[in-house]
Coordinates of C-alpha atoms and ligand atoms in Angstrom, one line a residue:
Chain P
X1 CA 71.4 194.4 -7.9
X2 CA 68.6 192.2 -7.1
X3 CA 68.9 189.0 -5.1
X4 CA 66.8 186.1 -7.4
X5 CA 63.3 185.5 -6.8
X6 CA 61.9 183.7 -3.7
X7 CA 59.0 183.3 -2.0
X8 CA 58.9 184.7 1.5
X9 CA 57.7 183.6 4.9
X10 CA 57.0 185.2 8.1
X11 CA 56.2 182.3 10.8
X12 CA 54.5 183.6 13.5
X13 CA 56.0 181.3 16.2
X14 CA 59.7 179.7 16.6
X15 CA 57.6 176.4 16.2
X16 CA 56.2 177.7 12.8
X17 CA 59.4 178.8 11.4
X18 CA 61.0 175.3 12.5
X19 CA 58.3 173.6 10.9
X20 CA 59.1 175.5 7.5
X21 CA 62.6 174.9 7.9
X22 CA 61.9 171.2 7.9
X23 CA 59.8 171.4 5.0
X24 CA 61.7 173.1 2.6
X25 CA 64.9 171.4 3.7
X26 CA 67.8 172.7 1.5
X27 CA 65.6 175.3 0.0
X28 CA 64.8 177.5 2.4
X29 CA 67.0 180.2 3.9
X30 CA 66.7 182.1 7.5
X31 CA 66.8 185.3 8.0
X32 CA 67.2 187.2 10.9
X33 CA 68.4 190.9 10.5
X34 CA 69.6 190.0 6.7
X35 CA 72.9 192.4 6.9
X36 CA 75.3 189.3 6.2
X37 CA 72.3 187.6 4.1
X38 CA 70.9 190.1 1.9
X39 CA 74.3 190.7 0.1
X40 CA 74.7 186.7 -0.4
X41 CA 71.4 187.2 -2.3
X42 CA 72.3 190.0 -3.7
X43 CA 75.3 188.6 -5.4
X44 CA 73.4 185.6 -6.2
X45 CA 75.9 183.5 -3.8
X46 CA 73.8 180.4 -3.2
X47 CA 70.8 178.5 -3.8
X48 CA 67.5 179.4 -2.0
X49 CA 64.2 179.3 -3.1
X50 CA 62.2 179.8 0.7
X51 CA 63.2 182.9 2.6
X52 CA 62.3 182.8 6.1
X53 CA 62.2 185.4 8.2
X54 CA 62.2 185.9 12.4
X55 CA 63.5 189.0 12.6
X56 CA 60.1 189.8 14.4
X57 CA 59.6 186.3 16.3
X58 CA 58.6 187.6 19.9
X59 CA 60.1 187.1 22.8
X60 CA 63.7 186.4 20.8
X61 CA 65.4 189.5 21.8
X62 CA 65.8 189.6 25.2
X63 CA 68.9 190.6 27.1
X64 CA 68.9 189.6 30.6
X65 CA 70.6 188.3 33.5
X66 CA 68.6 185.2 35.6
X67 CA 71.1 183.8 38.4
X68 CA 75.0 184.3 37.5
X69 CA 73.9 183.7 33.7
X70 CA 73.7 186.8 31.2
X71 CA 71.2 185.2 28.8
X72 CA 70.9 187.1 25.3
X73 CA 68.0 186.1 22.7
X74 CA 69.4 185.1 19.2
X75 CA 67.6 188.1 17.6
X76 CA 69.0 190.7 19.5
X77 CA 70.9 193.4 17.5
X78 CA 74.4 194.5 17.5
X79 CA 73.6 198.0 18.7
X80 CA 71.0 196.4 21.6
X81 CA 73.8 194.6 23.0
X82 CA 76.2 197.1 22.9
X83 CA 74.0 199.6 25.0
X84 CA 72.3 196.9 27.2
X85 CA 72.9 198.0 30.9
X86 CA 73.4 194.4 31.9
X87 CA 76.5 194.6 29.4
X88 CA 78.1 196.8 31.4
X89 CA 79.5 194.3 33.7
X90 CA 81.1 192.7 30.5
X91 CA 83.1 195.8 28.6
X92 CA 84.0 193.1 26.2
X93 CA 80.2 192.9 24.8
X94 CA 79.9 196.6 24.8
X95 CA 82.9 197.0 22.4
X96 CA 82.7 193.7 20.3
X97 CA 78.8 194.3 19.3
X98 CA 79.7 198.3 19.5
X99 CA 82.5 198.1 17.2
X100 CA 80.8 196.2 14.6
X101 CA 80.7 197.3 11.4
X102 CA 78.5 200.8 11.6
X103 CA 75.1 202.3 12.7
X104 CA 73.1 201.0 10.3
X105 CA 74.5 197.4 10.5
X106 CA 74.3 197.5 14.1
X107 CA 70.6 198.1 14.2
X108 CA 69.6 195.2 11.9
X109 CA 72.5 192.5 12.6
X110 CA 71.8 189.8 15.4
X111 CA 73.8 187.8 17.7
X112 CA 72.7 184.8 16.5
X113 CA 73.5 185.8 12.8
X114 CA 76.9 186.4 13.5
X115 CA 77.6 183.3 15.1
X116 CA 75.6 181.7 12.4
X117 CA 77.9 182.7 9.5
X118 CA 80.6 182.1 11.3
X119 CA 83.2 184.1 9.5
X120 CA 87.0 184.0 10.1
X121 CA 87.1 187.5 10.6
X122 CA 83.7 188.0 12.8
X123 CA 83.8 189.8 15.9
X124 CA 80.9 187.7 17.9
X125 CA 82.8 184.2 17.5
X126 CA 86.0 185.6 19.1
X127 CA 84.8 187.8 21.8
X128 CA 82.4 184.8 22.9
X129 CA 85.2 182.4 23.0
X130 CA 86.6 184.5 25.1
X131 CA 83.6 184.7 27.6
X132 CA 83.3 180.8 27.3
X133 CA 79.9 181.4 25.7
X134 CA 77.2 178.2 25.7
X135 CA 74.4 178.6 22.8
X136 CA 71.0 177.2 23.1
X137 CA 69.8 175.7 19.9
X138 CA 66.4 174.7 18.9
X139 CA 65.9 171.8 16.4
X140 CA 62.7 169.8 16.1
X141 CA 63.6 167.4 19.3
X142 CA 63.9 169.8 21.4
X143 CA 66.9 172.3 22.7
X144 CA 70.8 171.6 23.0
X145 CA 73.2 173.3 24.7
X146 CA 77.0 173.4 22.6
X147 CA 79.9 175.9 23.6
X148 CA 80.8 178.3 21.3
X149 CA 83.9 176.3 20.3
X150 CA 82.1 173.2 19.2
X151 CA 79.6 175.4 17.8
X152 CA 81.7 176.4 15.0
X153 CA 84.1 173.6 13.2
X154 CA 85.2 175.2 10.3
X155 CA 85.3 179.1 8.3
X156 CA 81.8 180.0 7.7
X157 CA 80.7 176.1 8.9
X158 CA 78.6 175.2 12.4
X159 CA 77.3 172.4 14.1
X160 CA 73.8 173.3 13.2
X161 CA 71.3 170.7 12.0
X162 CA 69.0 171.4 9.2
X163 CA 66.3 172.1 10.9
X164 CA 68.0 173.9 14.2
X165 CA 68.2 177.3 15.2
X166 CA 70.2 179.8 17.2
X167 CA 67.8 180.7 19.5
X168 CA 69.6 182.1 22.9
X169 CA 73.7 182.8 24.4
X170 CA 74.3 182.7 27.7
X171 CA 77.4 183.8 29.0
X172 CA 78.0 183.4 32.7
X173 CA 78.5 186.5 34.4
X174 CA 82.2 186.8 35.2
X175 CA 83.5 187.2 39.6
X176 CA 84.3 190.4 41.0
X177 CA 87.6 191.7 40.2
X178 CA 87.6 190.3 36.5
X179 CA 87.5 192.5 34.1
X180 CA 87.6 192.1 30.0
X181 CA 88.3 194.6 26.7
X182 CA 87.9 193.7 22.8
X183 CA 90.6 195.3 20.3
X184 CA 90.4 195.5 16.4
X185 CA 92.4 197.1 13.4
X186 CA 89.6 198.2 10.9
X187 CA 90.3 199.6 7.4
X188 CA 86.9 201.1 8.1
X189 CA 83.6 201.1 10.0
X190 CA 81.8 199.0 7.2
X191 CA 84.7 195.8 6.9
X192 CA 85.5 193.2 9.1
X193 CA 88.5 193.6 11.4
X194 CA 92.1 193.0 9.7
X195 CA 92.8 191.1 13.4
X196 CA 91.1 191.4 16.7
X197 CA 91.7 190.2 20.4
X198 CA 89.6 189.8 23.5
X199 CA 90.4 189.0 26.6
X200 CA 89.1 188.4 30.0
X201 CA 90.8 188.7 33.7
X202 CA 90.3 187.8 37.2
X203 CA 92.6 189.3 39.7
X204 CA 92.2 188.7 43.5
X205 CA 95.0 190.6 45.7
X206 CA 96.8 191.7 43.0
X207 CA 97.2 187.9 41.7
X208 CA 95.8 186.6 38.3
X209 CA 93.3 183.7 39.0
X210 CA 91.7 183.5 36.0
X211 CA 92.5 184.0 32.0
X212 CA 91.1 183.7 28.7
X213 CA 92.2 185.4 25.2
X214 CA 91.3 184.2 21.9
X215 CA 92.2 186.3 18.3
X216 CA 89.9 186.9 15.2
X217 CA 90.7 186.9 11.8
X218 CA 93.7 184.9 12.9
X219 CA 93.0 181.3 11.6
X220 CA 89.5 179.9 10.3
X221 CA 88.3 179.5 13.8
X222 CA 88.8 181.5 16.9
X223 CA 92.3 181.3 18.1
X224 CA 92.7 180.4 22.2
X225 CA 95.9 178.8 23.6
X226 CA 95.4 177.8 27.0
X227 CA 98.7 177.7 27.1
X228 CA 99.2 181.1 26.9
X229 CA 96.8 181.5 29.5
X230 CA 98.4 179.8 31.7
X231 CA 101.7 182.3 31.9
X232 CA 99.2 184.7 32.9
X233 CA 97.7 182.5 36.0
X234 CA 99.3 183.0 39.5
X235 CA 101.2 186.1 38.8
X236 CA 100.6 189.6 38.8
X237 CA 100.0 190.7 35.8
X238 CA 102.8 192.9 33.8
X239 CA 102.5 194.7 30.5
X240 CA 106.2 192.4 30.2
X241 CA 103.9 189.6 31.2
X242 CA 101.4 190.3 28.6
X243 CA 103.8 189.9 25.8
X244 CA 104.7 186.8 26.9
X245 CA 101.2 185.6 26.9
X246 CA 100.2 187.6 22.8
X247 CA 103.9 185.9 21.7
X248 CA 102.2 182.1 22.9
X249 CA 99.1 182.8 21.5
X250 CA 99.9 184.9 18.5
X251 CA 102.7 181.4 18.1
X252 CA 100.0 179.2 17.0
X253 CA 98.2 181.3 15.4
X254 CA 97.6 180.9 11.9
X255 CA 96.9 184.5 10.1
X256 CA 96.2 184.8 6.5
X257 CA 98.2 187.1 4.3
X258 CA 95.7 188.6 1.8
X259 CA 94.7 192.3 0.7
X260 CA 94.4 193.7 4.3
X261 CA 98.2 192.4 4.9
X262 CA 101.1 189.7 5.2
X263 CA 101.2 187.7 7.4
X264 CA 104.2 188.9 9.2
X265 CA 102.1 192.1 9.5
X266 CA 98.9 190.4 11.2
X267 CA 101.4 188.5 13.7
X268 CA 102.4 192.3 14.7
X269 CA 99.2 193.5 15.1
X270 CA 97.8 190.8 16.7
X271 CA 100.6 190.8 19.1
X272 CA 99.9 194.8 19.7
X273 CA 96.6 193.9 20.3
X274 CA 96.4 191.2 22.9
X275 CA 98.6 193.7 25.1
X276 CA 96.7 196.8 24.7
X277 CA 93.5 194.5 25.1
X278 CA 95.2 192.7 28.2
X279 CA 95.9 196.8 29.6
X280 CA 92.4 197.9 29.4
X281 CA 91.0 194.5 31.1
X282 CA 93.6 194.7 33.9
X283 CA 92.5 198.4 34.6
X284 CA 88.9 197.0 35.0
X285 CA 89.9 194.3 37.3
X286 CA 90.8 197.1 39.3
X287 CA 87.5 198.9 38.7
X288 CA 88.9 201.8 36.9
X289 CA 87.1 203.4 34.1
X290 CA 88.5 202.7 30.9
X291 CA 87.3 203.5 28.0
X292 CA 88.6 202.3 24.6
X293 CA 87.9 202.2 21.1
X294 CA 88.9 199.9 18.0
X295 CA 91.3 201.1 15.8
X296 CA 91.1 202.2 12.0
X297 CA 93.4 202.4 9.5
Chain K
X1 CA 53.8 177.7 -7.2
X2 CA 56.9 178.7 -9.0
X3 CA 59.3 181.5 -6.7
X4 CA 58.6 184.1 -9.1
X5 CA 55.6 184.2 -9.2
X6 CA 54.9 184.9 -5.0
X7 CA 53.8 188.7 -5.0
X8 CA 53.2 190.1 -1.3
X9 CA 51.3 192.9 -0.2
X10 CA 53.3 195.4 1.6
X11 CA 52.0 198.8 3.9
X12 CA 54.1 201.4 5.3
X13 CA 54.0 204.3 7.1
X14 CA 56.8 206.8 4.9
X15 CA 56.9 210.3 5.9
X16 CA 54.1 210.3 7.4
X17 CA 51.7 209.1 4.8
X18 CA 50.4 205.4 4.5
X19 CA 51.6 203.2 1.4
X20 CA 50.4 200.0 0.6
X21 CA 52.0 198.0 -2.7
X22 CA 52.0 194.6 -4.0
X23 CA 55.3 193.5 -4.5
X24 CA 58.1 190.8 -5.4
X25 CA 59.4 189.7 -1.9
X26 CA 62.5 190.2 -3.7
X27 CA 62.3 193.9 -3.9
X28 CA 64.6 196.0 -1.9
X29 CA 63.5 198.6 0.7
X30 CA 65.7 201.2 -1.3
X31 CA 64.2 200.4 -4.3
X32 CA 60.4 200.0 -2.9
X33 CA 61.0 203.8 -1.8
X34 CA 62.5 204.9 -4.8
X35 CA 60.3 203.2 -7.8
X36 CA 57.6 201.9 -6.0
X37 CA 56.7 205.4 -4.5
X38 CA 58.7 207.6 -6.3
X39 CA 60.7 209.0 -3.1
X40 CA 64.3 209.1 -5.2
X41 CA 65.9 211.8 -2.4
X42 CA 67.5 208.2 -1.7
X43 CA 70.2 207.4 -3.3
X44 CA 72.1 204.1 -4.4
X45 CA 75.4 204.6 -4.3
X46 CA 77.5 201.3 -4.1
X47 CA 74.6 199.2 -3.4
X48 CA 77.2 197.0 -1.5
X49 CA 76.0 197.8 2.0
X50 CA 79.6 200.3 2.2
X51 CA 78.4 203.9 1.5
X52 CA 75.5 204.9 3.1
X53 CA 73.9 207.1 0.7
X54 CA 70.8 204.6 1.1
X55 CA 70.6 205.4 4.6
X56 CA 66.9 205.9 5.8
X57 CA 65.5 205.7 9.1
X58 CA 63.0 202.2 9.7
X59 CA 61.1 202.3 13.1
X60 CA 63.6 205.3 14.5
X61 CA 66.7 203.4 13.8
X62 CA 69.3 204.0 11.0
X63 CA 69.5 201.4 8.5
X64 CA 71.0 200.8 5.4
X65 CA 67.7 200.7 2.9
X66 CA 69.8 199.0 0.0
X67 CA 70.8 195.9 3.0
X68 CA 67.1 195.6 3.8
X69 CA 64.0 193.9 2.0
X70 CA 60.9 196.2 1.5
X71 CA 59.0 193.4 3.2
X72 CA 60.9 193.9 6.6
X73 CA 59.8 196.9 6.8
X74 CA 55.9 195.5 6.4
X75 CA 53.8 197.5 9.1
X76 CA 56.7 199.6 9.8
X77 CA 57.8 203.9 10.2
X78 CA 59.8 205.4 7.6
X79 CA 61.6 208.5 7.4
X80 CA 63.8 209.2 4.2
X81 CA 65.6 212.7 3.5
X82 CA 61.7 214.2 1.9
X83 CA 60.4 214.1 5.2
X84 CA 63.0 216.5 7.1
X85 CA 61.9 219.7 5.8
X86 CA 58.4 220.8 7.2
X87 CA 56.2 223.3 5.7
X88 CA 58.2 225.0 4.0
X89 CA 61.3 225.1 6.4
X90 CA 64.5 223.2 5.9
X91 CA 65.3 221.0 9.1
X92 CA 68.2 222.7 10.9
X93 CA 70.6 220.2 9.8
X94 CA 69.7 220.8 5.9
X95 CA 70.3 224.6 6.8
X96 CA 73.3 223.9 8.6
X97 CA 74.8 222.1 5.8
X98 CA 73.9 224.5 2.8
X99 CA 75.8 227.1 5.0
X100 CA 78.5 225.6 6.0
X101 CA 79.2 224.0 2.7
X102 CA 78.4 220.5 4.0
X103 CA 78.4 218.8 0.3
X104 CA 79.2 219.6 -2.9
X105 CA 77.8 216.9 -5.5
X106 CA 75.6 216.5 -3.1
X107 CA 75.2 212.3 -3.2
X108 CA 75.7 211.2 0.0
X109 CA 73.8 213.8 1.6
X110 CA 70.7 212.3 2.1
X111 CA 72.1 209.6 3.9
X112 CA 74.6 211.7 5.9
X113 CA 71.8 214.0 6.7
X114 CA 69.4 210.9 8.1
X115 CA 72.6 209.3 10.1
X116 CA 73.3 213.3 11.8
X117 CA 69.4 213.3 12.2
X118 CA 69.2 209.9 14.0
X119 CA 72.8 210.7 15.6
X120 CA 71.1 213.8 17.1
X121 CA 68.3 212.4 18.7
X122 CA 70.5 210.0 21.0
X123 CA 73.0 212.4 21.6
X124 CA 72.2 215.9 21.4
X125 CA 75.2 217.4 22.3
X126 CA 78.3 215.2 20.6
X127 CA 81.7 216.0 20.2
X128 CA 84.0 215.9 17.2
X129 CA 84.8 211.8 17.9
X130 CA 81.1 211.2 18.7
X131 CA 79.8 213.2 15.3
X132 CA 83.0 210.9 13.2
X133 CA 81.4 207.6 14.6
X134 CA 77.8 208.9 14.1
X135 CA 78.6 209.1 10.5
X136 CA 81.1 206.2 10.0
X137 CA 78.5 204.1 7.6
X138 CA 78.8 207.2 5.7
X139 CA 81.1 207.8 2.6
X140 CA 81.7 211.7 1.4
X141 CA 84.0 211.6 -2.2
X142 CA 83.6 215.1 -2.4
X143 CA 84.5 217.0 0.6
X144 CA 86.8 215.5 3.2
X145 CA 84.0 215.8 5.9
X146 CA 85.6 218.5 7.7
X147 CA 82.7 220.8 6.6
X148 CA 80.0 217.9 6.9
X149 CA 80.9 217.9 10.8
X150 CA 80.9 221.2 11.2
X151 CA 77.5 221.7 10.0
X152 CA 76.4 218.4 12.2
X153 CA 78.2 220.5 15.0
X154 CA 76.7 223.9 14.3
X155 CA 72.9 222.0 13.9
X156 CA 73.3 220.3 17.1
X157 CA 73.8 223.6 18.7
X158 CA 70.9 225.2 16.6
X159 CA 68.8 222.4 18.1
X160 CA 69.5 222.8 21.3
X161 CA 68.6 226.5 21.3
X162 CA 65.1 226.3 19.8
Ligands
FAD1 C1 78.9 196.5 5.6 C2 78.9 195.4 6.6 C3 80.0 195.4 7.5 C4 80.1 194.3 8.4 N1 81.1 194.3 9.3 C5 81.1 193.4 10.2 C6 82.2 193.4 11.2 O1 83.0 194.3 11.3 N2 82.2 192.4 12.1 C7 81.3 191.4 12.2 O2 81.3 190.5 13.0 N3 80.3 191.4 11.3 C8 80.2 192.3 10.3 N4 79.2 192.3 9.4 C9 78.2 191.2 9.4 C10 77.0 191.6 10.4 O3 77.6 191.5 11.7 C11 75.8 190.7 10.3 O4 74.8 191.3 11.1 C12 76.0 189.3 10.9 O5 77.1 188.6 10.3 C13 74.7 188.5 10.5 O6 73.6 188.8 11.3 P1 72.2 189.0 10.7 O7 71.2 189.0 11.8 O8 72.2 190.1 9.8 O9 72.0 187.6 9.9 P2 71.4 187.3 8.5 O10 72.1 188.0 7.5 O11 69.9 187.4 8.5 O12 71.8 185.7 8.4 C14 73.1 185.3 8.1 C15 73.2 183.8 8.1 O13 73.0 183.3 9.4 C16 71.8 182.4 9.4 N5 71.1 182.8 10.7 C17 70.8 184.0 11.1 N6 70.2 183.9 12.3 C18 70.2 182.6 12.7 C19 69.8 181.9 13.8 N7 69.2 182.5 14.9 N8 69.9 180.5 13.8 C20 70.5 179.9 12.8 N9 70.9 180.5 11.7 C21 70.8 181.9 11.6 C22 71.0 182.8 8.2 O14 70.3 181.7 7.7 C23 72.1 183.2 7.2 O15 72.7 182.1 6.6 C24 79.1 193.3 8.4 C25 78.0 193.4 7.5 C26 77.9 194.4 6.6 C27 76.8 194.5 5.6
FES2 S1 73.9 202.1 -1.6 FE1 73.4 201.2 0.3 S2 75.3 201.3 1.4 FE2 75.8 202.1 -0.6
FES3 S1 79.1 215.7 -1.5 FE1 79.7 214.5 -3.1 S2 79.8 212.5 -2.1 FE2 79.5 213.8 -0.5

């Protein structure tokens, strides 16, 4: 299959490749690692006549913490993230960018990509609602800063501007005693998760202080219920107490039935999920070692 | 200018030797290696970006060579399954999957053999679970990849030895 002919750029500078974007308007595509792209092209889905390319824009990339902020460039890979040392304080990047997809996706798909396409089902959107994620976007007046959640407004829809760019997340770097995990069903390494769940903990003497869960693939958006949350907040927390909290949030959630299962399925699993997620996150708190994996079908 | 027209010139380093082609922007990597250069030990297989017979290594990592343009890998290392035996010898993983029966129709295998090589050189010494993740973005029809892990098993120890 061969995408349709275009005519491709390779800006040298974030500047450069903003500048193209607000000359060709409508026409012109971006392209960062191409593994959610490429197949859009492939399949002819879409009009675009001006590929642009940053994969290889310097100083994009980098994955670093400045303060209490973990700030990650828009370019940086799935696979980079998931072995970054600075991760390791968040368990929930390791396994969300880790468990996405495969290899070979991993070493070409970005961050900033997969918040860009915003899919339902995608693992970035829910595990960085989860870590109350800000993005930095760059337009042609300049940077904003949005949260995650009023980054994207819609399946496969965002807040971006024509002529704006992803360009860096920053995720502040969670207290000590918190500790967070990131759970999908998978029919197989290469598809998006059936469901998925993250969550994040702070426990101080035993006491939940802080929450935050959201689902993927559960609604067109990120699910979080800070309802749900709360149940967990002030208590200490049970596996009994971790039901509560999936039963709230898995309430108003919204999961489509389609070919990887009904709906009464998908309220199951997302309910198994949110526990097993909640375990692993508690066991951190507590600065055990967990390790984890998602599950495949 | 009208899109079709745009032709780019491309150069890459692929097994070792320098190629330089002028090509449709459009072309893909898979195809690049395959027509362009005449390297067809890689194989197309659902050219969906699901069965990892394209597999081919770009600057050390594995990618998907049917997911990827031929221009981003402009100035760029590749390895593809002709470059693993040297002069003469088969790599120890080809060796180690001829005799333990690692394929039969032999399709997938150049991928599976670049994601075991690649797999190998970040973790030389993987368990079972760490060989099935390795190969994950890799589809087998033929032999229920019992055999295929064995011989990434048996290699690894090879390796380790020499
Ligand atoms: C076989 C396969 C399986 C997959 N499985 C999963 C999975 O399990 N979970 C998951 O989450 N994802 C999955 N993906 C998608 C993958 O994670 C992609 O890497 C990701 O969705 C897009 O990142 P990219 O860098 O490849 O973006 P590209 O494909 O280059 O771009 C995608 C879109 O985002 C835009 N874009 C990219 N970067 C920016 C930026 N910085 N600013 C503004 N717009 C930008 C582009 O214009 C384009 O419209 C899978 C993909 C494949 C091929
Ligand atoms: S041919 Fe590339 S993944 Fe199947
Ligand atoms: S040997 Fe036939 S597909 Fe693997």
């Amino acid at each position: 299959m061969y995408p349709a002919p275009f005519n491709y750029h390779r800006p040298q500078s974030l500047e450069a490749a903003i500048g193209l974007l607000s000359r060709y308007g409508d026409d012109a595509s971006i392209m960062a690692g191409g593994q959610s792209l490429i197949p859009m092209l492939k399949m002819r889905v879409g009009e675009m006549t001006e590929l642009i390319d940053i994969r290889k824009l310097s100083d994009l990339d980098h994955i670093e913490q400045r303060g209490q902020t973990l700030h990650i460039g828009a370019l940086a890979t799935h696979a980079r993230i998931a072995s970054a040392e600075v991760a390791n304080q968040i368990p929930l990047l390791r396994e969300c960018g880790g468990g996405i997809a495969d290899r070979q996706v991993r070493n070409m798909g970005t961050i900033g990509g997969g918040v860009s396409v915003a899919d339902p089902s995608g693992d970035w959107p829910t595990g960085l609602a989860v870590l109350d994620a800000q993005l930095l976007l760059t337009g042609l007046s300049g940077t904003r800063l949005v949260s995650i959640s009023d980054f994207i407004v819609d399946a496969y829809t965002t807040c971006l501007e024509s002529c704006e760019l992803v360009t860096e997340i920053q995720i502040p770097v969670p207290p000590a005693g918190s500790g967070s995990a990131y759970v999908a069903f998978k029919r197989a390494a290469p598809a998006y998760p059936t469901a998925s769940a993250g969550i994040q903990l702070t426990v101080k003497d035993n006491i939940c202080t802080a929450a935050r869960l959201a689902l993927g693939a559960a609604a067109p958006v990120a699910v979080v219920c800070r309802d749900a949350e709360a149940l967990l907040l002030g208590k200490e927390i049970t596996t009994e107490l971790l039901e509560s909290a999936a039963e709230a949030i898995v309430a108003v959630a919204e999961p489509p039935p389609d070919a990887r299962g009904s709906e009464a399925f998908k309220r199951a699993m997302l309910r198994k999920l949110v526990v097993e997620a909640g375990q692993r996150a508690l066991g951190r708190c507590r600065g055990e070692d967990v390790s984890g994996a998602h599950h495949y079908a | 200018m009208h899109s079709s027209e745009q032709k780019v010139i491309v150069e890459m380093t692929v097994n070792g030797a320098l190629y330089q082609r002028e090509i449709e922007p459009r072309t893909l990597l898979v195809e690049f290696i395959r027509e362009e250069l005449g390297l067809t030990g890689t194989h197309i297989g659902c050219d969906t970006s699901y069965c990892g017979a394209c597999s081919i290594v770009l600057d050390g990592l594995l990618i998907k060579s049917c997911t990827t343009l031929a221009v981003q890998a402009d100035g760029g290392v590749v390895e593809t399954v002709e470059g693993l035996e040297k002069d003469g010898a088969l790599h120890p993983l080809q060796s180690a999957f001829s005799e333990h029966h690692g394929l039969q129709c032999g399709y997938c295998t150049p991928g599976m053999l670049m994601a075991a090589k690649t797999l190998l050189e970040e973790n030389p010494q993987p368990d079972r679970d760490q060989i099935c993740k390795g190969i994950a973005g890799n589809v087998c029809r033929c032999t229920g990849y019992v055999n295929i892990i064995k011989a990434v098993d048996a290699a690894a120890k090879t390796m380790q030895e020499s």
